[in-house]
Tab-separated table of C-alpha atoms in Angstrom:
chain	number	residue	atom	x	y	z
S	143	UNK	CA	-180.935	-96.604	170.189
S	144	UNK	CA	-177.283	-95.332	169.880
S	145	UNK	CA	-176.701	-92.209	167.468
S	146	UNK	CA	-174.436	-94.839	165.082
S	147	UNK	CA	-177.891	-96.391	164.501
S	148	UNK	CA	-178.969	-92.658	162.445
S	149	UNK	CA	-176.016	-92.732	161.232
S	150	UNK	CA	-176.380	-96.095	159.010
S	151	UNK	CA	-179.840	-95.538	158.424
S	152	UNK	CA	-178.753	-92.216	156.700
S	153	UNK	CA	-176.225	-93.164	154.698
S	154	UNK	CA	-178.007	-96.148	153.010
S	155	UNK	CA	-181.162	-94.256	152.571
S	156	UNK	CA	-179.239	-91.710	150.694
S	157	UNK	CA	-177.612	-94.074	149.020
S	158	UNK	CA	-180.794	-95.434	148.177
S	159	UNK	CA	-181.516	-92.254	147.136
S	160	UNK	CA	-179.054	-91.441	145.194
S	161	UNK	CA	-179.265	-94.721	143.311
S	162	UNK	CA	-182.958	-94.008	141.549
S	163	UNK	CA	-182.376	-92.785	137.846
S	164	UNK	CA	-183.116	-89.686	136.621
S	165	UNK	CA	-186.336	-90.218	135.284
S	166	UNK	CA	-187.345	-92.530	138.511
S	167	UNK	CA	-186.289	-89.523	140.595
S	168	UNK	CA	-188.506	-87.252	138.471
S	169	UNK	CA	-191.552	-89.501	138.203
S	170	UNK	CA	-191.773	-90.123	141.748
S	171	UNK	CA	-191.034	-86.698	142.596
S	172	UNK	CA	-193.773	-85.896	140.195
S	173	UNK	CA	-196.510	-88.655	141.996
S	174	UNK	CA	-195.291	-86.961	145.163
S	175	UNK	CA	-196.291	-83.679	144.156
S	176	UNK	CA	-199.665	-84.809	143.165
S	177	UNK	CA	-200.046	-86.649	146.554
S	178	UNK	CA	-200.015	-83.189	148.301
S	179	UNK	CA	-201.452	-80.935	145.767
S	180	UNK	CA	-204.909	-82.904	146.511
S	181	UNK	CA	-204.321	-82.894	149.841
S	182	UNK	CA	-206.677	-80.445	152.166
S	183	UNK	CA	-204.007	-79.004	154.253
S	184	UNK	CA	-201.741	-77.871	150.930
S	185	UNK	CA	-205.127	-76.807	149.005
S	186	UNK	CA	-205.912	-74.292	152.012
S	187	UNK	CA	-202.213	-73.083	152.942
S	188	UNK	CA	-201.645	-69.668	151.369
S	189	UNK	CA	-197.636	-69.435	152.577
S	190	UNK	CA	-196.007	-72.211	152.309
S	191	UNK	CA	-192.485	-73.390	153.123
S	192	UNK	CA	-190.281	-75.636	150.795
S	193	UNK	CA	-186.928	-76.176	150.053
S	194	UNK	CA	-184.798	-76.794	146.656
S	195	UNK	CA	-184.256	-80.516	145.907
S	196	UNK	CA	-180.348	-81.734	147.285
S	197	UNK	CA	-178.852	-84.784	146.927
S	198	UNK	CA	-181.797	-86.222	144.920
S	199	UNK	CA	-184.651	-85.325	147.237
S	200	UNK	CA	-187.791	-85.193	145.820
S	201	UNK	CA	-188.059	-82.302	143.902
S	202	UNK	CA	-191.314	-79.926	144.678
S	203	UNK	CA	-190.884	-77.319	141.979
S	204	UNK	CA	-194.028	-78.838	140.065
S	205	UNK	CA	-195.468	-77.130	142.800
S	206	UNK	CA	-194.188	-73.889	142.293
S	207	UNK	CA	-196.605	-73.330	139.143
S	208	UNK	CA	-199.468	-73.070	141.306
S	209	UNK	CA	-199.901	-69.144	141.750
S	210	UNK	CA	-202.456	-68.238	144.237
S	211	UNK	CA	-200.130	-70.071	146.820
S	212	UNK	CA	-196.746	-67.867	148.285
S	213	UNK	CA	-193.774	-69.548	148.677
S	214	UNK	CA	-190.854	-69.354	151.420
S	215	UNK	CA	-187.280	-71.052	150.790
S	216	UNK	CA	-184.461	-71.408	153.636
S	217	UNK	CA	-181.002	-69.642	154.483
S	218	UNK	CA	-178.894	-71.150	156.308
S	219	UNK	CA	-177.405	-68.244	158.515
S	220	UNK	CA	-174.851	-69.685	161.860
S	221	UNK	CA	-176.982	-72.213	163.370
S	222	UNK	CA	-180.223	-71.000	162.347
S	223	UNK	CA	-182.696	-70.832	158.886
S	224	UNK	CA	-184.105	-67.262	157.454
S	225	UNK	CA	-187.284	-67.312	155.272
S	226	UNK	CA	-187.561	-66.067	152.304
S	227	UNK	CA	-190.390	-65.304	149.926
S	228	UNK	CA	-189.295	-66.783	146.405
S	229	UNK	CA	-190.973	-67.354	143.131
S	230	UNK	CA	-189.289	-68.847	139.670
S	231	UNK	CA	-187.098	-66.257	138.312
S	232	UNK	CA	-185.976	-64.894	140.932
S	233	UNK	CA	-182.399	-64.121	142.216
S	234	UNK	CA	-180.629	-67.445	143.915
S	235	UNK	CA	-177.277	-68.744	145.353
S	236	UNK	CA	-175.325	-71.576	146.527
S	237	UNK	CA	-174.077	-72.324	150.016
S	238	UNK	CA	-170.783	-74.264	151.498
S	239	UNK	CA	-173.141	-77.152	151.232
S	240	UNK	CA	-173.905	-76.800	147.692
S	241	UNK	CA	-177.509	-75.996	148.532
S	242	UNK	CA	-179.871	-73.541	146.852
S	243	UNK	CA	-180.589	-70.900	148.494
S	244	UNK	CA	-183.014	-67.559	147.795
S	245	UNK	CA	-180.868	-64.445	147.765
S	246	UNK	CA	-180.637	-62.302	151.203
S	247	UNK	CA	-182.030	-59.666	149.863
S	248	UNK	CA	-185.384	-60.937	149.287
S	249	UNK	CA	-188.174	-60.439	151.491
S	250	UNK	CA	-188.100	-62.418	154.979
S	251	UNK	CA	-191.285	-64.759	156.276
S	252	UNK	CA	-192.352	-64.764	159.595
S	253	UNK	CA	-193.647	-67.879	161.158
S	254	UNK	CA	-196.986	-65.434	161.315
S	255	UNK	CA	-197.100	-65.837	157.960
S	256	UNK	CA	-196.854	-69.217	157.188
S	257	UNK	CA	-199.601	-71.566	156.721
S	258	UNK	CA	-197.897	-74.753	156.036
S	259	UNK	CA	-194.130	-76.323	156.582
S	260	UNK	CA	-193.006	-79.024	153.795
S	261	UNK	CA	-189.887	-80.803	155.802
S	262	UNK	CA	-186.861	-82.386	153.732
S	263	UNK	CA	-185.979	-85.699	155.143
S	264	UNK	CA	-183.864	-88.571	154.690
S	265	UNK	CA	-186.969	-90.423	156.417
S	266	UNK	CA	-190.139	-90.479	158.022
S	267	UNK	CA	-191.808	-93.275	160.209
S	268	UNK	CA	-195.684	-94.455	161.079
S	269	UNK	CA	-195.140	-91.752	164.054
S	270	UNK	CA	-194.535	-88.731	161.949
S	271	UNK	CA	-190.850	-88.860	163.761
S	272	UNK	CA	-187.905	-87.357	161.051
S	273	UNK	CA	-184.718	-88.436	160.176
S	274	UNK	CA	-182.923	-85.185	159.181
S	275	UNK	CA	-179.250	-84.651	157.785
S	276	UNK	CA	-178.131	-84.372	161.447
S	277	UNK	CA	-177.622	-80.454	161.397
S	278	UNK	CA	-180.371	-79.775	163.446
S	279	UNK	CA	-181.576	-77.050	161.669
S	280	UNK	CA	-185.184	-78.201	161.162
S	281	UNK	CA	-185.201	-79.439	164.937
S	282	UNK	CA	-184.071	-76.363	166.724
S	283	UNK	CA	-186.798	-74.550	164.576
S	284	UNK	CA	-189.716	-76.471	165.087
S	285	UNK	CA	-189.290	-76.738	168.858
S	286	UNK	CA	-189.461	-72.727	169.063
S	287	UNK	CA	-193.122	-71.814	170.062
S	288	UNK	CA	-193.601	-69.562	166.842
S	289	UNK	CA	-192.750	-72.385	164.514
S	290	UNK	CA	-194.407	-75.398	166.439
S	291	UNK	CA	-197.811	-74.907	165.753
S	292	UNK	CA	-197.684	-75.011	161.970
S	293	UNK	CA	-198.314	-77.875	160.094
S	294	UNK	CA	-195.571	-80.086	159.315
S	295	UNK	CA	-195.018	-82.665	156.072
S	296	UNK	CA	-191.976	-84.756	156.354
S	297	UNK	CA	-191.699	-85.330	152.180
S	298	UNK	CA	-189.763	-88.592	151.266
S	299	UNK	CA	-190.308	-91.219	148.306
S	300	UNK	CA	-191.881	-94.821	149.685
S	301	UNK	CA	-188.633	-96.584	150.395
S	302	UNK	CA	-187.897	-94.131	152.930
S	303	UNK	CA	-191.275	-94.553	154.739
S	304	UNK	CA	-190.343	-96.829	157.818
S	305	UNK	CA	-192.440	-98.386	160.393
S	306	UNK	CA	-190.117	-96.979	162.855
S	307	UNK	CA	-187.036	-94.326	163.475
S	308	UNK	CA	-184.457	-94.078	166.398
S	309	UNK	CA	-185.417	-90.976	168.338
S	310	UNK	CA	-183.446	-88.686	170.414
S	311	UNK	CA	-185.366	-86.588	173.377
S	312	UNK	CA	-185.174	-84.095	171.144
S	313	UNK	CA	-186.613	-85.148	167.968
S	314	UNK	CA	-190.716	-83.523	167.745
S	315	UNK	CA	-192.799	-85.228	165.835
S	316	UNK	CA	-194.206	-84.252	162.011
S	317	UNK	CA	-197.572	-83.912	161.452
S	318	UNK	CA	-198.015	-85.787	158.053
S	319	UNK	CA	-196.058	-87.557	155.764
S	320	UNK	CA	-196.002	-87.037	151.785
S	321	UNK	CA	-194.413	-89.992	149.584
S	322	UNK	CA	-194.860	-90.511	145.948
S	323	UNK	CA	-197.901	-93.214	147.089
S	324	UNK	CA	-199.363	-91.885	149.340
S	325	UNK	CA	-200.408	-88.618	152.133
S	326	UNK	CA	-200.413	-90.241	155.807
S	327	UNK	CA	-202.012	-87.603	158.701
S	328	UNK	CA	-200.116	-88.661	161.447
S	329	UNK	CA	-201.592	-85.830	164.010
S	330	UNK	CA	-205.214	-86.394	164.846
S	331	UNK	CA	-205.402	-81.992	164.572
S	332	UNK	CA	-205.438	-82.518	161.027
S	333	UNK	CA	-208.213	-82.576	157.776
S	334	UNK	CA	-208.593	-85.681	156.626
């Protein structure tokens, strides 16, 4: 399918997005959170990596109360994400993109470290393939060999779960999917 085809598909699932009211966003988010916390693969990940909610994704910092886990947030440095270790209260900023960010100064992750990946996406599909923001960030990541072994969770609300996504060569696959209805294993390496 031609790139244009992304394209649309982005823009009205973020519109879609976008469109949910504040307490929608926050319920759902909230269901979502839920969804993973009784989930196997987030109950035995002791590093995990997240992201700040943009553009009305669903938010994960329900999460962030749960102590015993540690918790990595991305840079966006050139072409390329850092890792950070972050935990509330700590020191943040804001990108060109009007993302959160941790601060540099924090303490970098290694992919060593990390036990679990939660994914941002626009949306997901029955195949555990991604639709990303079309920076590539999360793509060029996951296809180096220190990042693609690590579980990956493609987190979305329903709407955005579709039977199938356009693909490029060089889209990987995710390894679950986490909506605010439901935890789908896509990869057969997985707990149930």
């Amino acid at each position: 399918m031609p790139n244009s085809t992304k394209i649309e598909l982005r823009r009205l699932l973020i519109k879609q997005r976008r469109s949910l009211s504040h307490i929608d966003w926050k319920s759902k988010s909230d269901l979502l959170c839920q969804n993973l916390q009784h989930n196997p693969l987030f109950q035995q990940a002791k590093t995990i990596l997240s992201y700040f909610s943009f553009r009305q994704e669903p938010d994960l910092s329900l999460l962030l109360s749960n102590t015993d886990k540690k918790w990595g947030f991305p840079r966006c440095v050139e072409q390329s994400l850092t890792w950070h270790y972050w935990q509330p209260g700590e020191t943040y900023n804001i990108n060109s993109y009007g993302i959160i960010e941790p601060d540099a100064n924090l303490m970098q992750l290694q992919s060593s470290e990390v036990d679990l990946i939660l994914v941002p996406s626009v949306a997901c599909d029955a195949q555990g393939y991604r639709l990303g923001y079309g920076g590539g960030f999360y793509d060029r990541m996951l296809s180096l060999p220190e990042w693609n072994l690590i579980p990956t969770v493609g987190i979305i609300f329903d709407f955005a779960y579709l039977p199938q996504l356009p693909i490029d060569a060089w889209d990987k696959p995710l390894n679950a999917v986490c909506t605010d209805s439901q935890f789908i294993n896509v990869s057969y390496c997985l707990p149930a």
